[in-house]
C-alpha angles and dihedrals in degrees: 000000000000089000090052090051091053092046095053092046089053092047091054091044092048088068086074089061091049091051092044091052091052092046094048103040101034131054099235114185113249092233090056091048090051091048091051089047090053091050091049091050091054091049092053094045090054093046095050091046100049103023107031112026094035091049092047090051093050092049102039109015131238100300096054091043095048095045092046093046093051093042092052092051092046095050092046092047092050093048092044092050090054093048092045089060089052094056105276098107097109099035093129096045121111099200133067094295099103117090121233120232089253091055096044116020112216095020091115092063092042091053091049093050091044092052089051090049090053094051105042100072091052092051095048088055091061092056092045091052090063092061092075095072112330096274121107118240103254089195092057093047093046093046094048092045092051092049095045094059094065091041092058092040096053096039095048091049090053092046091052091052088050087056096246113164123255088241091056095047098047092035089060096047094041090050092048092049087055092045089051090059091049092047091051090049090051091048089058103038100040098045102039091092096044126098123266089251093058092047090048092050091048091050090050091049090054091047092051091050092049093051092048089049091052094053094043101043117010107035095052090057092047095048100042095057104025099029095138092061104016094104095050093047091048090052089051090054091048091051092048092054091043089054090051089050093052092046089051090058 
């Protein structure tokens, strides 16, 4: 079971590599990148609403869910604020927004740590989903996979324009794919002996961090470039993930 948890976490994380490959080797129009980012945002919003927060509430009640949700968002926001001031502010942007290492010394490391910060909560959720009965949540894996593709795509395109090396770009996303597998494994092995309340609070913490990440990093890219249709595309992503959720039940 722990191997399965690691495998599914890696599968979801590998979508970052797929997106990065598309963003680096193909000239994808920025409006298309923004549209895909909007769709991925809608997918994640739906997944955390119907799969994560709702599940946390059913397992641990409102207090544990609310405290965990706010704590996750607060911790992510604090860490993100620190990294933003070290050069990682535009790590998900596909245009000319990202700084090169020459322009902002140390930004390469900050971007790498920021990308890891964005991916870990999602991966832990996959491992936690297996605690309910040994089967992974296909909705969670699918939603995270679908949202990771545009993340890698947009970020890699921006890194290329900032003249980051191919080794740096694919080293980051390959490392995060591996870290995603490890985080999912940890989510399963560490929490399998904890109470339902602790698991619920942890799920809510991850959900809060994911929502804060969406607002801070993915939605700005989607709105700035595809603002005329960003809302509609986000709703389409939300509906797609909601349909997956209902089919899963």
